[in-house]
Amino acid sequence: MRRHVIAALLVCGIAHADKPKPIDAKAVADKLEVFRDEFGNLYVVPKPDAFSFDDTQQWVFYGDSKALYQQRVVSTSQESGRQFEFGLWAPRAKGMQVASLENEGDKYLLRCRHTKDGVRPLVQLNADEARTVFAHAVFWPPLWQRQAHLLARDDDGVYYFVDRLRDELGGNGYRVFVGQKGAMKEIAMTNVVSDSAGEIFVTKTGQLKIVRDGDKGYWIRGGKKVELTMLEPTDNRYLIYRDLGIYGTLGAVCDDL
């Protein structure tokens, strides 16, 4: 019988003020399998029935021979005695809500697009190769610790973006970026206002003001007020995490697309 669960995102040993601590994957290496794609990226997944259904979500990693990062598992499904299929947070999986790490027969594949060139077959490492990975690679909690808070643009194609620490890390630490796509710059902030009327992110060059009534947004600078079109961050994941050019490596699958 196939079971489904929407996973609570698991982050091991991170607090927003703490330095992340490595995860001891060597202790459960005999319960894990290692795969490689054609570009040399490594994927670590649990063996069938090696963990309880809920615990499997802690043991999905992606990276290289030096560092592998725990993936944020959004959904999981399994048939008894068979491999798992994982829905993974991957904002650069264009046109998909999540990336899919799934088995096809006795093989795994990574699906980053709904197209043929968006599917990557994975090859399982043999026992000696897998032991080498566990001996030399460091296993880390998720690399990316921030999330999109709001996105807007004006009629000239200038974008206004705010991110913050993820909810499980406290949810604060706001940052403001302004500029055209591919040329956005972080602007130093001097104050944040958040109440029932809306939000104001005060920077050294202006104010990004979001009014909750009608979800209106404005950029105010030198007495000039520019009305902004508010954009839903969830619907613009690829724009935010790739096209705007703000972020580098996320430590997530499909990161290099």
PDB file of C-alpha atoms in Angstrom:
ATOM      1  CA  MET A   1       0.000   0.000   0.000  1.00  0.00           C
ATOM      2  CA  ARG A   2       1.380   3.403  -0.967  1.00  0.00           C
ATOM      3  CA  ARG A   3       1.608   5.935   1.820  1.00  0.00           C
ATOM      4  CA  HIS A   4       1.955   9.689   1.476  1.00  0.00           C
ATOM      5  CA  VAL A   5       2.974  12.351   3.935  1.00  0.00           C
ATOM      6  CA  ILE A   6       3.681  16.065   3.764  1.00  0.00           C
ATOM      7  CA  ALA A   7       6.888  16.309   5.713  1.00  0.00           C
ATOM      8  CA  ALA A   8       7.675  18.725   8.456  1.00  0.00           C
ATOM      9  CA  LEU A   9      10.926  20.323   7.369  1.00  0.00           C
ATOM     10  CA  LEU A  10      13.736  18.920   9.458  1.00  0.00           C
ATOM     11  CA  VAL A  11      16.791  20.959  10.226  1.00  0.00           C
ATOM     12  CA  CYS A  12      19.328  19.281  12.484  1.00  0.00           C
ATOM     13  CA  GLY A  13      21.258  21.409  14.913  1.00  0.00           C
ATOM     14  CA  ILE A  14      20.715  24.889  13.420  1.00  0.00           C
ATOM     15  CA  ALA A  15      19.818  28.016  15.284  1.00  0.00           C
ATOM     16  CA  HIS A  16      20.066  31.350  13.533  1.00  0.00           C
ATOM     17  CA  ALA A  17      22.902  32.437  15.811  1.00  0.00           C
ATOM     18  CA  ASP A  18      24.710  29.109  15.843  1.00  0.00           C
ATOM     19  CA  LYS A  19      27.199  27.668  13.435  1.00  0.00           C
ATOM     20  CA  PRO A  20      25.694  24.545  11.826  1.00  0.00           C
ATOM     21  CA  LYS A  21      27.111  21.273  13.093  1.00  0.00           C
ATOM     22  CA  PRO A  22      27.870  18.325  10.804  1.00  0.00           C
ATOM     23  CA  ILE A  23      25.469  15.402  10.793  1.00  0.00           C
ATOM     24  CA  ASP A  24      26.928  11.997  11.651  1.00  0.00           C
ATOM     25  CA  ALA A  25      25.924  10.004   8.585  1.00  0.00           C
ATOM     26  CA  LYS A  26      28.746   7.496   9.085  1.00  0.00           C
ATOM     27  CA  ALA A  27      26.841   5.993  12.019  1.00  0.00           C
ATOM     28  CA  VAL A  28      24.042   4.906   9.653  1.00  0.00           C
ATOM     29  CA  ALA A  29      26.084   4.431   6.474  1.00  0.00           C
ATOM     30  CA  ASP A  30      24.961   0.810   6.186  1.00  0.00           C
ATOM     31  CA  LYS A  31      21.364   2.048   5.874  1.00  0.00           C
ATOM     32  CA  LEU A  32      22.097   4.512   3.074  1.00  0.00           C
ATOM     33  CA  GLU A  33      22.746   4.301  -0.657  1.00  0.00           C
ATOM     34  CA  VAL A  34      24.834   6.696  -2.749  1.00  0.00           C
ATOM     35  CA  PHE A  35      24.109   7.691  -6.343  1.00  0.00           C
ATOM     36  CA  ARG A  36      25.883   9.903  -8.895  1.00  0.00           C
ATOM     37  CA  ASP A  37      24.561  11.831 -11.887  1.00  0.00           C
ATOM     38  CA  GLU A  38      26.400  12.469 -15.148  1.00  0.00           C
ATOM     39  CA  PHE A  39      27.850  15.724 -13.804  1.00  0.00           C
ATOM     40  CA  GLY A  40      29.410  14.090 -10.743  1.00  0.00           C
ATOM     41  CA  ASN A  41      26.839  15.324  -8.229  1.00  0.00           C
ATOM     42  CA  LEU A  42      26.155  12.892  -5.385  1.00  0.00           C
ATOM     43  CA  TYR A  43      22.816  11.860  -3.891  1.00  0.00           C
ATOM     44  CA  VAL A  44      22.416   9.931  -0.638  1.00  0.00           C
ATOM     45  CA  VAL A  45      19.084   8.244   0.116  1.00  0.00           C
ATOM     46  CA  PRO A  46      17.853   5.637   2.618  1.00  0.00           C
ATOM     47  CA  LYS A  47      17.675   1.990   1.666  1.00  0.00           C
ATOM     48  CA  PRO A  48      14.133   0.574   1.496  1.00  0.00           C
ATOM     49  CA  ASP A  49      12.707  -0.084   4.976  1.00  0.00           C
ATOM     50  CA  ALA A  50      16.013   0.867   6.661  1.00  0.00           C
ATOM     51  CA  PHE A  51      14.318   3.581   8.757  1.00  0.00           C
ATOM     52  CA  SER A  52      10.837   4.293   9.936  1.00  0.00           C
ATOM     53  CA  PHE A  53       8.766   6.128   7.349  1.00  0.00           C
ATOM     54  CA  ASP A  54       9.089   9.459   9.169  1.00  0.00           C
ATOM     55  CA  ASP A  55      12.822   9.118   9.867  1.00  0.00           C
ATOM     56  CA  THR A  56      13.704   8.596   6.202  1.00  0.00           C
ATOM     57  CA  GLN A  57      13.229  12.316   5.580  1.00  0.00           C
ATOM     58  CA  GLN A  58      16.319  13.150   7.639  1.00  0.00           C
ATOM     59  CA  TRP A  59      18.628  11.114   5.425  1.00  0.00           C
ATOM     60  CA  VAL A  60      18.374  12.625   1.967  1.00  0.00           C
ATOM     61  CA  PHE A  61      21.516  14.531   0.953  1.00  0.00           C
ATOM     62  CA  TYR A  62      22.911  16.206  -2.145  1.00  0.00           C
ATOM     63  CA  GLY A  63      26.362  17.585  -2.897  1.00  0.00           C
ATOM     64  CA  ASP A  64      29.814  16.440  -3.929  1.00  0.00           C
ATOM     65  CA  SER A  65      32.671  14.348  -2.585  1.00  0.00           C
ATOM     66  CA  LYS A  66      33.589  17.061  -0.054  1.00  0.00           C
ATOM     67  CA  ALA A  67      30.247  18.333   1.259  1.00  0.00           C
ATOM     68  CA  LEU A  68      26.719  16.981   1.120  1.00  0.00           C
ATOM     69  CA  TYR A  69      23.727  18.972   2.329  1.00  0.00           C
ATOM     70  CA  GLN A  70      20.560  17.655   3.894  1.00  0.00           C
ATOM     71  CA  GLN A  71      17.606  18.273   1.587  1.00  0.00           C
ATOM     72  CA  ARG A  72      14.311  19.776   2.635  1.00  0.00           C
ATOM     73  CA  VAL A  73      11.842  16.993   1.984  1.00  0.00           C
ATOM     74  CA  VAL A  74       8.413  18.363   1.135  1.00  0.00           C
ATOM     75  CA  SER A  75       6.688  15.048   0.423  1.00  0.00           C
ATOM     76  CA  THR A  76       7.484  11.349   0.537  1.00  0.00           C
ATOM     77  CA  SER A  77       5.869   8.220  -0.827  1.00  0.00           C
ATOM     78  CA  GLN A  78       6.806   4.560  -0.549  1.00  0.00           C
ATOM     79  CA  GLU A  79       5.630   1.106  -1.471  1.00  0.00           C
ATOM     80  CA  SER A  80       6.656  -1.524   1.043  1.00  0.00           C
ATOM     81  CA  GLY A  81      10.014  -3.069   0.176  1.00  0.00           C
ATOM     82  CA  ARG A  82      10.680  -0.602  -2.617  1.00  0.00           C
ATOM     83  CA  GLN A  83      12.651   2.617  -2.932  1.00  0.00           C
ATOM     84  CA  PHE A  84      11.211   5.913  -1.795  1.00  0.00           C
ATOM     85  CA  GLU A  85      10.129   8.798  -3.953  1.00  0.00           C
ATOM     86  CA  PHE A  86      10.939  12.225  -2.533  1.00  0.00           C
ATOM     87  CA  GLY A  87       9.556  15.641  -3.374  1.00  0.00           C
ATOM     88  CA  LEU A  88      12.404  18.045  -2.593  1.00  0.00           C
ATOM     89  CA  TRP A  89      12.564  21.816  -2.159  1.00  0.00           C
ATOM     90  CA  ALA A  90      14.257  22.970  -5.340  1.00  0.00           C
ATOM     91  CA  PRO A  91      13.330  26.505  -6.489  1.00  0.00           C
ATOM     92  CA  ARG A  92      15.424  26.085  -9.640  1.00  0.00           C
ATOM     93  CA  ALA A  93      13.287  23.144 -10.791  1.00  0.00           C
ATOM     94  CA  LYS A  94      11.539  25.341 -13.328  1.00  0.00           C
ATOM     95  CA  GLY A  95       7.831  24.774 -13.808  1.00  0.00           C
ATOM     96  CA  MET A  96       7.594  22.309 -10.914  1.00  0.00           C
ATOM     97  CA  GLN A  97       6.407  22.787  -7.353  1.00  0.00           C
ATOM     98  CA  VAL A  98       9.170  20.473  -6.116  1.00  0.00           C
ATOM     99  CA  ALA A  99      11.922  18.385  -7.680  1.00  0.00           C
ATOM    100  CA  SER A 100      11.259  14.656  -7.758  1.00  0.00           C
ATOM    101  CA  LEU A 101      13.874  12.121  -6.677  1.00  0.00           C
ATOM    102  CA  GLU A 102      12.260   8.851  -7.655  1.00  0.00           C
ATOM    103  CA  ASN A 103      12.910   5.274  -8.554  1.00  0.00           C
ATOM    104  CA  GLU A 104      12.217   3.732 -11.939  1.00  0.00           C
ATOM    105  CA  GLY A 105      12.450  -0.011 -11.488  1.00  0.00           C
ATOM    106  CA  ASP A 106      15.668  -0.538  -9.546  1.00  0.00           C
ATOM    107  CA  LYS A 107      17.168   2.818 -10.606  1.00  0.00           C
ATOM    108  CA  TYR A 108      16.819   6.356  -9.314  1.00  0.00           C
ATOM    109  CA  LEU A 109      16.328   9.487 -11.376  1.00  0.00           C
ATOM    110  CA  LEU A 110      16.076  13.189 -10.589  1.00  0.00           C
ATOM    111  CA  ARG A 111      13.326  15.154 -12.294  1.00  0.00           C
ATOM    112  CA  CYS A 112      13.950  18.916 -12.495  1.00  0.00           C
ATOM    113  CA  ARG A 113      11.721  19.755 -15.484  1.00  0.00           C
ATOM    114  CA  HIS A 114       8.658  18.348 -17.211  1.00  0.00           C
ATOM    115  CA  THR A 115      10.857  17.787 -20.244  1.00  0.00           C
ATOM    116  CA  LYS A 116      13.198  15.037 -21.407  1.00  0.00           C
ATOM    117  CA  ASP A 117      16.305  17.164 -20.800  1.00  0.00           C
ATOM    118  CA  GLY A 118      15.063  17.889 -17.281  1.00  0.00           C
ATOM    119  CA  VAL A 119      15.460  14.266 -16.175  1.00  0.00           C
ATOM    120  CA  ARG A 120      18.806  13.026 -14.871  1.00  0.00           C
ATOM    121  CA  PRO A 121      19.424   9.292 -14.506  1.00  0.00           C
ATOM    122  CA  LEU A 122      21.407   8.340 -11.408  1.00  0.00           C
ATOM    123  CA  VAL A 123      23.933   5.533 -11.147  1.00  0.00           C
ATOM    124  CA  GLN A 124      24.444   3.761  -7.830  1.00  0.00           C
ATOM    125  CA  LEU A 125      27.969   3.711  -6.418  1.00  0.00           C
ATOM    126  CA  ASN A 126      29.411   0.342  -5.510  1.00  0.00           C
ATOM    127  CA  ALA A 127      30.208  -0.511  -1.888  1.00  0.00           C
ATOM    128  CA  ASP A 128      33.828   0.671  -2.034  1.00  0.00           C
ATOM    129  CA  GLU A 129      32.916   3.952  -3.715  1.00  0.00           C
ATOM    130  CA  ALA A 130      30.178   4.571  -1.167  1.00  0.00           C
ATOM    131  CA  ARG A 131      32.566   3.911   1.733  1.00  0.00           C
ATOM    132  CA  THR A 132      34.949   6.491   0.276  1.00  0.00           C
ATOM    133  CA  VAL A 133      32.159   9.091   0.243  1.00  0.00           C
ATOM    134  CA  PHE A 134      31.280   8.466   3.876  1.00  0.00           C
ATOM    135  CA  ALA A 135      34.962   8.522   4.852  1.00  0.00           C
ATOM    136  CA  HIS A 136      35.793  11.866   3.251  1.00  0.00           C
ATOM    137  CA  ALA A 137      32.630  13.941   2.771  1.00  0.00           C
ATOM    138  CA  VAL A 138      31.126  16.124   5.493  1.00  0.00           C
ATOM    139  CA  PHE A 139      27.347  15.859   5.873  1.00  0.00           C
ATOM    140  CA  TRP A 140      25.727  19.207   6.713  1.00  0.00           C
ATOM    141  CA  PRO A 141      22.236  20.486   7.562  1.00  0.00           C
ATOM    142  CA  PRO A 142      20.504  22.393   4.747  1.00  0.00           C
ATOM    143  CA  LEU A 143      22.791  25.063   3.313  1.00  0.00           C
ATOM    144  CA  TRP A 144      20.161  27.662   2.476  1.00  0.00           C
ATOM    145  CA  GLN A 145      18.677  29.287   5.586  1.00  0.00           C
ATOM    146  CA  ARG A 146      16.602  32.115   4.116  1.00  0.00           C
ATOM    147  CA  GLN A 147      13.199  32.462   2.461  1.00  0.00           C
ATOM    148  CA  ALA A 148      11.440  34.984   0.266  1.00  0.00           C
ATOM    149  CA  HIS A 149       9.288  37.492   2.163  1.00  0.00           C
ATOM    150  CA  LEU A 150       7.961  39.839  -0.511  1.00  0.00           C
ATOM    151  CA  LEU A 151       8.506  40.718  -4.169  1.00  0.00           C
ATOM    152  CA  ALA A 152       7.383  43.749  -6.154  1.00  0.00           C
ATOM    153  CA  ARG A 153       8.343  45.700  -9.264  1.00  0.00           C
ATOM    154  CA  ASP A 154       7.653  49.079 -10.815  1.00  0.00           C
ATOM    155  CA  ASP A 155       6.540  49.829 -14.378  1.00  0.00           C
ATOM    156  CA  ASP A 156      10.163  50.196 -15.530  1.00  0.00           C
ATOM    157  CA  GLY A 157      11.108  46.641 -14.570  1.00  0.00           C
ATOM    158  CA  VAL A 158      12.910  47.534 -11.352  1.00  0.00           C
ATOM    159  CA  TYR A 159      12.374  44.808  -8.757  1.00  0.00           C
ATOM    160  CA  TYR A 160      12.083  45.204  -4.985  1.00  0.00           C
ATOM    161  CA  PHE A 161      12.716  42.061  -2.981  1.00  0.00           C
ATOM    162  CA  VAL A 162      12.863  41.251   0.729  1.00  0.00           C
ATOM    163  CA  ASP A 163      14.067  37.990   2.233  1.00  0.00           C
ATOM    164  CA  ARG A 164      14.485  36.807   5.814  1.00  0.00           C
ATOM    165  CA  LEU A 165      15.628  33.854   7.864  1.00  0.00           C
ATOM    166  CA  ARG A 166      13.445  30.767   7.576  1.00  0.00           C
ATOM    167  CA  ASP A 167      10.677  30.344  10.148  1.00  0.00           C
ATOM    168  CA  GLU A 168      12.498  27.551  11.994  1.00  0.00           C
ATOM    169  CA  LEU A 169      15.484  29.886  12.396  1.00  0.00           C
ATOM    170  CA  GLY A 170      13.540  32.753  13.910  1.00  0.00           C
ATOM    171  CA  GLY A 171      12.081  34.418  10.821  1.00  0.00           C
ATOM    172  CA  ASN A 172      13.866  37.764  11.260  1.00  0.00           C
ATOM    173  CA  GLY A 173      17.068  39.093   9.683  1.00  0.00           C
ATOM    174  CA  TYR A 174      15.346  40.978   6.850  1.00  0.00           C
ATOM    175  CA  ARG A 175      17.312  42.118   3.797  1.00  0.00           C
ATOM    176  CA  VAL A 176      16.220  44.440   0.962  1.00  0.00           C
ATOM    177  CA  PHE A 177      17.385  44.176  -2.662  1.00  0.00           C
ATOM    178  CA  VAL A 178      16.575  46.666  -5.418  1.00  0.00           C
ATOM    179  CA  GLY A 179      17.402  46.718  -9.123  1.00  0.00           C
ATOM    180  CA  GLN A 180      16.644  45.305 -12.524  1.00  0.00           C
ATOM    181  CA  LYS A 181      16.781  41.581 -13.158  1.00  0.00           C
ATOM    182  CA  GLY A 182      20.358  40.327 -12.995  1.00  0.00           C
ATOM    183  CA  ALA A 183      21.648  43.555 -11.471  1.00  0.00           C
ATOM    184  CA  MET A 184      20.010  43.766  -8.067  1.00  0.00           C
ATOM    185  CA  LYS A 185      21.910  45.169  -5.110  1.00  0.00           C
ATOM    186  CA  GLU A 186      21.375  44.775  -1.385  1.00  0.00           C
ATOM    187  CA  ILE A 187      20.567  48.085   0.298  1.00  0.00           C
ATOM    188  CA  ALA A 188      21.577  48.679   3.895  1.00  0.00           C
ATOM    189  CA  MET A 189      18.577  48.896   6.203  1.00  0.00           C
ATOM    190  CA  THR A 190      18.089  51.278   9.098  1.00  0.00           C
ATOM    191  CA  ASN A 191      14.698  50.187  10.453  1.00  0.00           C
ATOM    192  CA  VAL A 192      11.827  47.716  10.034  1.00  0.00           C
ATOM    193  CA  VAL A 193       8.215  48.490  10.911  1.00  0.00           C
ATOM    194  CA  SER A 194       5.618  45.724  10.980  1.00  0.00           C
ATOM    195  CA  ASP A 195       2.128  46.134  12.424  1.00  0.00           C
ATOM    196  CA  SER A 196      -1.530  45.708  11.526  1.00  0.00           C
ATOM    197  CA  ALA A 197      -1.328  48.515   8.958  1.00  0.00           C
ATOM    198  CA  GLY A 198       1.498  47.006   6.968  1.00  0.00           C
ATOM    199  CA  GLU A 199       5.268  46.865   6.719  1.00  0.00           C
ATOM    200  CA  ILE A 200       7.940  49.472   6.092  1.00  0.00           C
ATOM    201  CA  PHE A 201      11.542  48.583   5.308  1.00  0.00           C
ATOM    202  CA  VAL A 202      13.598  51.712   5.771  1.00  0.00           C
ATOM    203  CA  THR A 203      16.923  51.841   3.925  1.00  0.00           C
ATOM    204  CA  LYS A 204      19.608  54.463   3.502  1.00  0.00           C
ATOM    205  CA  THR A 205      18.226  55.354   0.069  1.00  0.00           C
ATOM    206  CA  GLY A 206      14.472  55.108   0.557  1.00  0.00           C
ATOM    207  CA  GLN A 207      11.507  53.294   2.061  1.00  0.00           C
ATOM    208  CA  LEU A 208       9.818  50.167   0.771  1.00  0.00           C
ATOM    209  CA  LYS A 209       6.301  50.514   2.158  1.00  0.00           C
ATOM    210  CA  ILE A 210       3.782  47.689   1.977  1.00  0.00           C
ATOM    211  CA  VAL A 211       0.205  48.573   2.945  1.00  0.00           C
ATOM    212  CA  ARG A 212      -1.915  45.613   4.005  1.00  0.00           C
ATOM    213  CA  ASP A 213      -5.184  47.205   2.921  1.00  0.00           C
ATOM    214  CA  GLY A 214      -5.409  46.026  -0.683  1.00  0.00           C
ATOM    215  CA  ASP A 215      -1.843  44.722  -0.534  1.00  0.00           C
ATOM    216  CA  LYS A 216      -0.434  47.885  -2.079  1.00  0.00           C
ATOM    217  CA  GLY A 217       3.263  48.626  -2.236  1.00  0.00           C
ATOM    218  CA  TYR A 218       5.290  51.806  -2.698  1.00  0.00           C
ATOM    219  CA  TRP A 219       8.901  52.856  -3.036  1.00  0.00           C
ATOM    220  CA  ILE A 220       9.396  56.273  -1.478  1.00  0.00           C
ATOM    221  CA  ARG A 221      12.593  58.189  -2.159  1.00  0.00           C
ATOM    222  CA  GLY A 222      13.307  61.880  -1.831  1.00  0.00           C
ATOM    223  CA  GLY A 223       9.627  62.703  -1.562  1.00  0.00           C
ATOM    224  CA  LYS A 224       8.809  60.749  -4.732  1.00  0.00           C
ATOM    225  CA  LYS A 225       6.334  57.903  -4.331  1.00  0.00           C
ATOM    226  CA  VAL A 226       6.298  55.099  -6.894  1.00  0.00           C
ATOM    227  CA  GLU A 227       3.449  52.579  -6.781  1.00  0.00           C
ATOM    228  CA  LEU A 228       4.591  48.968  -7.116  1.00  0.00           C
ATOM    229  CA  THR A 229       2.976  45.843  -8.503  1.00  0.00           C
ATOM    230  CA  MET A 230       3.016  43.182  -5.796  1.00  0.00           C
ATOM    231  CA  LEU A 231       4.057  39.690  -6.939  1.00  0.00           C
ATOM    232  CA  GLU A 232       3.408  36.398  -5.154  1.00  0.00           C
ATOM    233  CA  PRO A 233       6.835  34.931  -4.228  1.00  0.00           C
ATOM    234  CA  THR A 234       5.623  31.325  -4.458  1.00  0.00           C
ATOM    235  CA  ASP A 235       4.562  31.845  -8.080  1.00  0.00           C
ATOM    236  CA  ASN A 236       7.906  33.448  -8.907  1.00  0.00           C
ATOM    237  CA  ARG A 237      10.352  31.007  -7.314  1.00  0.00           C
ATOM    238  CA  TYR A 238      12.549  30.591 -10.396  1.00  0.00           C
ATOM    239  CA  LEU A 239      12.627  34.345 -10.972  1.00  0.00           C
ATOM    240  CA  ILE A 240      13.709  34.928  -7.374  1.00  0.00           C
ATOM    241  CA  TYR A 241      16.236  32.143  -7.009  1.00  0.00           C
ATOM    242  CA  ARG A 242      17.753  32.266 -10.505  1.00  0.00           C
ATOM    243  CA  ASP A 243      16.785  35.157 -12.800  1.00  0.00           C
ATOM    244  CA  LEU A 244      17.126  38.020 -10.318  1.00  0.00           C
ATOM    245  CA  GLY A 245      20.760  37.013  -9.820  1.00  0.00           C
ATOM    246  CA  ILE A 246      20.735  37.515  -6.058  1.00  0.00           C
ATOM    247  CA  TYR A 247      21.675  34.040  -4.908  1.00  0.00           C
ATOM    248  CA  GLY A 248      24.539  31.673  -5.617  1.00  0.00           C
ATOM    249  CA  THR A 249      24.639  28.055  -4.539  1.00  0.00           C
ATOM    250  CA  LEU A 250      21.606  26.904  -2.553  1.00  0.00           C
ATOM    251  CA  GLY A 251      22.807  23.402  -1.748  1.00  0.00           C
ATOM    252  CA  ALA A 252      19.564  22.025  -3.217  1.00  0.00           C
ATOM    253  CA  VAL A 253      18.990  19.546  -6.032  1.00  0.00           C
ATOM    254  CA  CYS A 254      18.594  21.077  -9.527  1.00  0.00           C
ATOM    255  CA  ASP A 255      20.808  23.910  -8.246  1.00  0.00           C
ATOM    256  CA  ASP A 256      22.909  24.071 -11.423  1.00  0.00           C
ATOM    257  CA  LEU A 257      19.995  24.516 -13.842  1.00  0.00           C
TER     258      LEU A 257
END
